[in-house]
mmCIF file of C-alpha atoms and ligand atoms in Angstrom:
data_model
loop_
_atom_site.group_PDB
_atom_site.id
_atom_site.type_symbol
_atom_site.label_atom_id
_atom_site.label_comp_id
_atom_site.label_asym_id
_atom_site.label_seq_id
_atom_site.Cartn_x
_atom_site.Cartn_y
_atom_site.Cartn_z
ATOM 1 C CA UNK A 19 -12.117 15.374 -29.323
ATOM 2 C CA UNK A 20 -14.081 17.230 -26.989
ATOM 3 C CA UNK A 21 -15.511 14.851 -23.918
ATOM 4 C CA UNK A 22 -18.430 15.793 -21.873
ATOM 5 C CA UNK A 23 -20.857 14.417 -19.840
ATOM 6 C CA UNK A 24 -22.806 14.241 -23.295
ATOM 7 C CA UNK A 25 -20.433 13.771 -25.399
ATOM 8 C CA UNK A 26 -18.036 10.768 -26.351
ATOM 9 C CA UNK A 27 -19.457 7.767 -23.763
ATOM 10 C CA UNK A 28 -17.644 5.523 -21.600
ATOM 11 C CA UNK A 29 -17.248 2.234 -21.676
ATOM 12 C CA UNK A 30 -20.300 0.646 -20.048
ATOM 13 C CA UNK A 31 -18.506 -1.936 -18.658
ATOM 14 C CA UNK A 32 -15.939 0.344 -17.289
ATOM 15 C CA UNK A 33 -18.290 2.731 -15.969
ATOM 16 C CA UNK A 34 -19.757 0.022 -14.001
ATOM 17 C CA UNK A 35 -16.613 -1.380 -12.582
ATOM 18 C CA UNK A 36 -15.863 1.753 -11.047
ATOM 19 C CA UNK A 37 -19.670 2.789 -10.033
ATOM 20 C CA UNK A 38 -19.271 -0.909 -8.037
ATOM 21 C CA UNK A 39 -15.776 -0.030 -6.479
ATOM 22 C CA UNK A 40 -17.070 3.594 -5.479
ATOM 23 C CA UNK A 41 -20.284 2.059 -4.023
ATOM 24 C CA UNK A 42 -17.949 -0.308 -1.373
ATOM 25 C CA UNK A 43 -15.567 2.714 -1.092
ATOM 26 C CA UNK A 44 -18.585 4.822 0.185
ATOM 27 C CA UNK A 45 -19.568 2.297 2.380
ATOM 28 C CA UNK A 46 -16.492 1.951 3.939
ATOM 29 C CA UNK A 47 -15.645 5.398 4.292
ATOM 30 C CA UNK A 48 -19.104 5.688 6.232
ATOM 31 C CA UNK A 49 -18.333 2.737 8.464
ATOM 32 C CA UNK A 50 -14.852 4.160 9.432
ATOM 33 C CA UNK A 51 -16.612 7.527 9.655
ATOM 34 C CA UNK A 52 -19.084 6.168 12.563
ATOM 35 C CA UNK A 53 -16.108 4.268 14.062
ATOM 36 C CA UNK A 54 -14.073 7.255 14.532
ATOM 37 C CA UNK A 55 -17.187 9.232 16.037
ATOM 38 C CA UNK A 56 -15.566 12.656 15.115
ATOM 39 C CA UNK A 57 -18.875 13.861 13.201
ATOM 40 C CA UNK A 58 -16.769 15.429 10.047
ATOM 41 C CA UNK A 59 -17.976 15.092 6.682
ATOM 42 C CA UNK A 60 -15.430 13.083 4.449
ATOM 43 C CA UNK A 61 -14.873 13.757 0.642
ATOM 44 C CA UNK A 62 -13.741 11.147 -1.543
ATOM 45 C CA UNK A 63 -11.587 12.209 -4.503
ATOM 46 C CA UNK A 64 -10.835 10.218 -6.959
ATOM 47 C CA UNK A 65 -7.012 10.180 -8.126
ATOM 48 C CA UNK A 66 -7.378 9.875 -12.164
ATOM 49 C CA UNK A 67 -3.320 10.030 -12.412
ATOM 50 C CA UNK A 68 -1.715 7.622 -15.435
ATOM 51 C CA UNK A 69 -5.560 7.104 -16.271
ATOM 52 C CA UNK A 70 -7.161 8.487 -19.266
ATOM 53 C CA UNK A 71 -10.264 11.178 -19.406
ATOM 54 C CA UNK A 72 -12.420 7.921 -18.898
ATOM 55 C CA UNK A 73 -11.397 7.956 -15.190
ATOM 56 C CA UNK A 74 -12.645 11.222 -14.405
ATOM 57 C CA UNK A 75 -15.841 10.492 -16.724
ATOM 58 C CA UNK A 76 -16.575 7.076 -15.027
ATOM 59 C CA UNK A 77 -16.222 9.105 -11.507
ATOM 60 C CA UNK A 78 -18.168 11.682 -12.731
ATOM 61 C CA UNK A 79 -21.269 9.337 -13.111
ATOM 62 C CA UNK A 80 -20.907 7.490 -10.144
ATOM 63 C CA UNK A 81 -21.555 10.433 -8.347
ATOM 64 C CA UNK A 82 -17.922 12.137 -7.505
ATOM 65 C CA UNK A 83 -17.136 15.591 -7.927
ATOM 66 C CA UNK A 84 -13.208 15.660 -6.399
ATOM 67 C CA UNK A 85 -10.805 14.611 -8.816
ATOM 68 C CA UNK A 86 -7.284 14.259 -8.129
ATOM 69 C CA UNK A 87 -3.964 14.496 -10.304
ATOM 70 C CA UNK A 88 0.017 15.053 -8.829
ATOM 71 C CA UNK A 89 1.266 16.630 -12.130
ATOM 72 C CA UNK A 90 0.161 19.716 -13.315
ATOM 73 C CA UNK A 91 0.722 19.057 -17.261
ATOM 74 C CA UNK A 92 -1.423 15.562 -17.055
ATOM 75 C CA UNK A 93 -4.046 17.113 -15.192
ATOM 76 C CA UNK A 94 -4.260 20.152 -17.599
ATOM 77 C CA UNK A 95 -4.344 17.882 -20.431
ATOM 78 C CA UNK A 96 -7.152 16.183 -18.322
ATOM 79 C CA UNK A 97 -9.114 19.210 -17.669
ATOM 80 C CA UNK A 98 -8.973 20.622 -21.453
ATOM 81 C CA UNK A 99 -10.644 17.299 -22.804
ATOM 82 C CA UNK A 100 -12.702 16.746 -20.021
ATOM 83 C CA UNK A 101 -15.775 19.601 -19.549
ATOM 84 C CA UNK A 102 -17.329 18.327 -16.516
ATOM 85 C CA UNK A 103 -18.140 20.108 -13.188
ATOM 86 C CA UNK A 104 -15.456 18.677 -11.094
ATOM 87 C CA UNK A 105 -13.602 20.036 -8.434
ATOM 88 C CA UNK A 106 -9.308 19.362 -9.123
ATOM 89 C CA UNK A 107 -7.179 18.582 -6.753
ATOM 90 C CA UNK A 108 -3.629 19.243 -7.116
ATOM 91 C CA UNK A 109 -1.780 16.646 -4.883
ATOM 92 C CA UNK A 110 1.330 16.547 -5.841
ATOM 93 C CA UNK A 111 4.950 17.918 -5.382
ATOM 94 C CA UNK A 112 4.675 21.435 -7.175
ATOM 95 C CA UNK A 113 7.799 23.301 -8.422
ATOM 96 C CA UNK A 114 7.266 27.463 -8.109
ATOM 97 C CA UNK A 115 7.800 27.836 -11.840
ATOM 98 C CA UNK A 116 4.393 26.004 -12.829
ATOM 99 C CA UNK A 117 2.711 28.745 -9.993
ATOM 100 C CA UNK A 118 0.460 30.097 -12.713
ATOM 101 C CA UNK A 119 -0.884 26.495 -13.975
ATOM 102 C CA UNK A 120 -1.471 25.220 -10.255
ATOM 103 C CA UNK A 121 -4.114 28.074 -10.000
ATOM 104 C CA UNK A 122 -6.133 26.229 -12.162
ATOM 105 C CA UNK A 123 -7.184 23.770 -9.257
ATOM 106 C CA UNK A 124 -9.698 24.071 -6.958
ATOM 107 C CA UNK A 125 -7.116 22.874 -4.453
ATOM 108 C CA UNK A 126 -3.803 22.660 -4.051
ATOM 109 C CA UNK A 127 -2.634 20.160 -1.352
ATOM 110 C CA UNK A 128 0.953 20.042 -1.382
ATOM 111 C CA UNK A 129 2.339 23.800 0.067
ATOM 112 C CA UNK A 130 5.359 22.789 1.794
ATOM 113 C CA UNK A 131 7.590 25.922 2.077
ATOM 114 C CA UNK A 132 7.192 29.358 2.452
ATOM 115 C CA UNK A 133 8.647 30.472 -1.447
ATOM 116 C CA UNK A 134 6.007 28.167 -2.642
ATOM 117 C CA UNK A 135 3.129 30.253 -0.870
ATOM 118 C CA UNK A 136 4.425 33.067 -2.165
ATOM 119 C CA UNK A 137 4.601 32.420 -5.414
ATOM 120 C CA UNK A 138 1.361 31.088 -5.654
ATOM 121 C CA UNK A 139 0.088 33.813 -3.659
ATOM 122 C CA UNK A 140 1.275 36.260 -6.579
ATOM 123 C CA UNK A 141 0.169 34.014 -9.264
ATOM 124 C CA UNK A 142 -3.581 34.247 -8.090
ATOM 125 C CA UNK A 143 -3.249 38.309 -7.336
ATOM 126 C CA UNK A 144 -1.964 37.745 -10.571
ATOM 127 C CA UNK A 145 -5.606 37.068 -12.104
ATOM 128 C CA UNK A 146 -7.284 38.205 -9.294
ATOM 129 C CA UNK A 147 -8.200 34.728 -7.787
ATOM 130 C CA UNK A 148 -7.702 33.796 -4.339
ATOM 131 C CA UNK A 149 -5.906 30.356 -4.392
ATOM 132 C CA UNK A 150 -7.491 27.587 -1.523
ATOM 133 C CA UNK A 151 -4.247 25.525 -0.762
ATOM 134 C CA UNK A 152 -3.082 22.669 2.024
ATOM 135 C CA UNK A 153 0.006 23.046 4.074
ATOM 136 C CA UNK A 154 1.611 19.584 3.391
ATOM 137 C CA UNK A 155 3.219 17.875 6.353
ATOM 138 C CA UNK A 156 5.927 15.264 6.799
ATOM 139 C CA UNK A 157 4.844 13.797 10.028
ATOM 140 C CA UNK A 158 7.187 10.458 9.747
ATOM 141 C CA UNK A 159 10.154 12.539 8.556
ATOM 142 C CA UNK A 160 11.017 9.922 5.286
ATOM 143 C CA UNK A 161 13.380 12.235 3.580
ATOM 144 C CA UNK A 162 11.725 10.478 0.380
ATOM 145 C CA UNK A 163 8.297 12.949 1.478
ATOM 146 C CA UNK A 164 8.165 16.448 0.611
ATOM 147 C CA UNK A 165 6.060 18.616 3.084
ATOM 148 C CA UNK A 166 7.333 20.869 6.112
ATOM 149 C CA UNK A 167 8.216 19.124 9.081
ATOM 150 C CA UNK A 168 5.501 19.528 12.190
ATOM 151 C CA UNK A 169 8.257 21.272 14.114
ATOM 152 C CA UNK A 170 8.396 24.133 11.211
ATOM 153 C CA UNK A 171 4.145 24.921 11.364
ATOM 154 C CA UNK A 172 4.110 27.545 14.318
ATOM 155 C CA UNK A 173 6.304 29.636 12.103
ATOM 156 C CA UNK A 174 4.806 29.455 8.696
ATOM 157 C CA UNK A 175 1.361 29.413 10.431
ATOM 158 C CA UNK A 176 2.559 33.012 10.953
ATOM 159 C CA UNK A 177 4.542 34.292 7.655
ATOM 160 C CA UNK A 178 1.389 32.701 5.966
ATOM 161 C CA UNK A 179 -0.554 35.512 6.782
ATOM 162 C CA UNK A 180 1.573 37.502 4.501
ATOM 163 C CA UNK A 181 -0.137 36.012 1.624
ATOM 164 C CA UNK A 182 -3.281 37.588 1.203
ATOM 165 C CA UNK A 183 -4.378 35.760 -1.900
ATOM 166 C CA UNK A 184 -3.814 32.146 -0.545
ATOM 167 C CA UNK A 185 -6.675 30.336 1.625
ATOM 168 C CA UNK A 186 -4.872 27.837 3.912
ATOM 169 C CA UNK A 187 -7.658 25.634 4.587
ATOM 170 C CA UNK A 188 -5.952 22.522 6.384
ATOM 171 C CA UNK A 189 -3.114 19.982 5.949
ATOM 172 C CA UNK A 190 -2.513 17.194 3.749
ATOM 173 C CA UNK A 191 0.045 14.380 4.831
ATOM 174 C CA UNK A 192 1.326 10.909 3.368
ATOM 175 C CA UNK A 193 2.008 7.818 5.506
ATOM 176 C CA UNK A 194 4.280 5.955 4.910
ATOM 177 C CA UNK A 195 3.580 2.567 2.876
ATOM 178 C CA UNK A 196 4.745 0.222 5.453
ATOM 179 C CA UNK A 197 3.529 0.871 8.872
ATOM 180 C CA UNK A 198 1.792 -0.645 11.339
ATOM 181 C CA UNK A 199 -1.229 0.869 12.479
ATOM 182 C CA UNK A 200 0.112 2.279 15.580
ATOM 183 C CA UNK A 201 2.831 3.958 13.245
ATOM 184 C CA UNK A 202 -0.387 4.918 11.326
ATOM 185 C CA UNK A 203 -2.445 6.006 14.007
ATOM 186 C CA UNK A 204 0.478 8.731 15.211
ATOM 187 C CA UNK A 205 1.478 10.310 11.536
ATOM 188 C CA UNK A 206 -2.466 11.059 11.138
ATOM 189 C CA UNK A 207 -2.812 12.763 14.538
ATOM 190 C CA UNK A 208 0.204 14.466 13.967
ATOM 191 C CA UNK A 209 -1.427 16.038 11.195
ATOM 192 C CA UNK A 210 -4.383 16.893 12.360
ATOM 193 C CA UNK A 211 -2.144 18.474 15.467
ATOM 194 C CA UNK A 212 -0.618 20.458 12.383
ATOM 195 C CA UNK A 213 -4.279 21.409 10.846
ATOM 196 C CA UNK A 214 -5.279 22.563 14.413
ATOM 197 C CA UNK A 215 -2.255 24.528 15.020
ATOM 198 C CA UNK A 216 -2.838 26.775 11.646
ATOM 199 C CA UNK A 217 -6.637 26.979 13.061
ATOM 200 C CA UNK A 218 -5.056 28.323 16.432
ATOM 201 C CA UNK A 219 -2.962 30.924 14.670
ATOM 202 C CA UNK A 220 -6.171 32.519 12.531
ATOM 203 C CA UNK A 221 -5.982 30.352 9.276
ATOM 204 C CA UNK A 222 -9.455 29.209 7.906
ATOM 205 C CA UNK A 223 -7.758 25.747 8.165
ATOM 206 C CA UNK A 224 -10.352 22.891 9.013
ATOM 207 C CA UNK A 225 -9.421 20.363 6.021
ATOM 208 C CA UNK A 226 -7.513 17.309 6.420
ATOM 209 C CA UNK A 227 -6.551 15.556 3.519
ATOM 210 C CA UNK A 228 -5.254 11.736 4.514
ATOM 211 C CA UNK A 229 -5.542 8.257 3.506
ATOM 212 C CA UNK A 230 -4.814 6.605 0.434
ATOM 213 C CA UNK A 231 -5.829 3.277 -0.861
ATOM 214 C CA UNK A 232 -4.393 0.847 1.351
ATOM 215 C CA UNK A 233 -4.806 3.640 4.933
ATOM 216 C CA UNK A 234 -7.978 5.262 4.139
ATOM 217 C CA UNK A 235 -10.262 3.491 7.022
ATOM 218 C CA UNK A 236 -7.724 4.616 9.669
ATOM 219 C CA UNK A 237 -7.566 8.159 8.679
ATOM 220 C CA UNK A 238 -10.956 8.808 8.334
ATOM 221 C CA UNK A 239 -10.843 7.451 12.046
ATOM 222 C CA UNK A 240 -8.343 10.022 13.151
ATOM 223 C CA UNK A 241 -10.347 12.795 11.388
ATOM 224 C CA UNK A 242 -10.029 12.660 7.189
ATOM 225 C CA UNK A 243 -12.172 14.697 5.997
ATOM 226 C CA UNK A 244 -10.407 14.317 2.299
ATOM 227 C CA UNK A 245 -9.120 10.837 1.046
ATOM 228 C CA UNK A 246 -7.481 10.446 -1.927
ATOM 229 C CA UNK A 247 -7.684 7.047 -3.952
ATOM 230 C CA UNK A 248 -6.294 5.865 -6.798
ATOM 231 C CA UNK A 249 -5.797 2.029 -6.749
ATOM 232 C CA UNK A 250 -8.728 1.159 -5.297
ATOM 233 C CA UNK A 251 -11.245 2.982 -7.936
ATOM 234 C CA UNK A 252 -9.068 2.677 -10.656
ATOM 235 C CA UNK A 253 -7.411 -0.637 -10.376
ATOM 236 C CA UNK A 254 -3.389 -0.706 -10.811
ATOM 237 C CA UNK A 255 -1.494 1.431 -12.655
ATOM 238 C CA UNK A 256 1.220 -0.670 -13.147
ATOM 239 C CA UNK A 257 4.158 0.739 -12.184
HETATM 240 C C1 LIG B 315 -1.137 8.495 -6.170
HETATM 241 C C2 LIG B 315 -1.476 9.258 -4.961
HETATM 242 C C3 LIG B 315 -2.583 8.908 -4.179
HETATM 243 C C4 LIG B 315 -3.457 7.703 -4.468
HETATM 244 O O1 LIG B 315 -2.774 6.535 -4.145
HETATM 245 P P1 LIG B 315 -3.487 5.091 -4.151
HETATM 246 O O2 LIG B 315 -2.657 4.269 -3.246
HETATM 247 O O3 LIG B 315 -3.468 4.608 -5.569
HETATM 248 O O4 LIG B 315 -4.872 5.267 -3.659
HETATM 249 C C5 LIG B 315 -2.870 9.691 -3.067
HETATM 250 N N1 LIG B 315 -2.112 10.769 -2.750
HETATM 251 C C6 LIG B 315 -1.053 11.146 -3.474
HETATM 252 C C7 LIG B 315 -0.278 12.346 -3.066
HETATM 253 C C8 LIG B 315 -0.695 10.408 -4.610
HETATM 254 O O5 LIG B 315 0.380 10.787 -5.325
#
């Protein structure tokens, strides 16, 4: 079955749950905004991952128009069921054989190497899109993180330029799950350091995609302009 905004409904009481979670989100996200006093506008998308179509639709009517997913089959099986006017996010780990899918997102945050940007720099030329994509940065060096190490950005801030059919708009980064805030506080400005250093070397790059459920008021301080949250609009998922 086909879902739409008019088609198949949600479950009232579902769709209010999340409308109520997305309303407190929004108001924290505006109260971090003010306390970080950096003036950027901050995008909330919603990470619909081991959820159903529901997720996106329940989103949808509570006013958000970012969706996230980190695999590219469950997302497309999202977006062919779900006919809404959502921007997707692509925010996960992406392997250069599913190139082609990934340029059915809006935006994909997780670059991290060079052969990456190229193949999905010849996917889009392939049907004559130009692909908007993130650099993804390791900033606390887990070696459980993908992304390219802050060290490495000068360099592909210049071979990206070979690319002519990617966009690098700005960097997305992960924290990792158990640090303090000072730990916090330095892997988000070491992203945005990142972000600024592709803006130095001519990319479009002004995007900073940080902050996850339980770190999203701190990196809207140090200058999110994209969080991504699951758990808190979605509840657990259990794993
Ligand atoms: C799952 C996921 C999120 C959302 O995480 P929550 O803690 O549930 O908000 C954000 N970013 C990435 C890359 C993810 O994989």
């Amino acid at each position: 079955m086909r879902i739409s905004d008019r088609g198949r409904d949600v479950a009232p009481d579902y769709a209010e749950l999340v409308a109520g979670r997305i309303a407190g989100v929004r108001d924290r996200i505006e109260a971090a905004r003010l306390r970080g006093g950096r003036g950027q506008d901050v995008t909330l998308v919603a990470v619909t991952k081991t959820h159903g179509p529901e997720a996106v639709l329940a989103a949808f009517r509570a006013g958000v128009a970012d969706v996230g997913e980190n695999k590219v089959q469950e997302a497309e099986a999202k977006m062919d069921v779900v006919a809404l006017p959502v921007r997707w996010h692509l925010i996960g780990h992406l392997q250069r054989n599913k190139a082609k899918s990934a340029t059915r997102f809006d935006l994909v945050h997780s670059v991290d190497s060079e052969r990456l940007a190229q193949a999905l720099s010849a996917a889009a030329e392939s049907i004559g899109r130009t692909q908007e994509v993130l650099v993804q940065v390791n900033v606390s060096g887990e070696s459980s993180k993908s992304g390219v190490s802050p060290n490495e950005i000068p360099l592909l801030a210049d071979r990206l330029h070979a690319y002519s059919s990617l966009r690098v708009l700005g960097v997305m980064t992960m924290a990792p799950f158990d640090a303090t805030e000072t730990e916090l506080r330095t892997v988000f400005a070491g992203a945005r350091a990142a972000q600024e250093r592709l803006r130095a070397s001519g990319h479009a790059s002004t995007l900073l995609s940080m902050g996850m459920s339980g770190d999203y008021e701190l990196a809207i301080e140090e200058g999110a302009t994209h969080v991504r949250l699951g758990t808190v609009l979605f509840g657990d998922r259990g794993a």
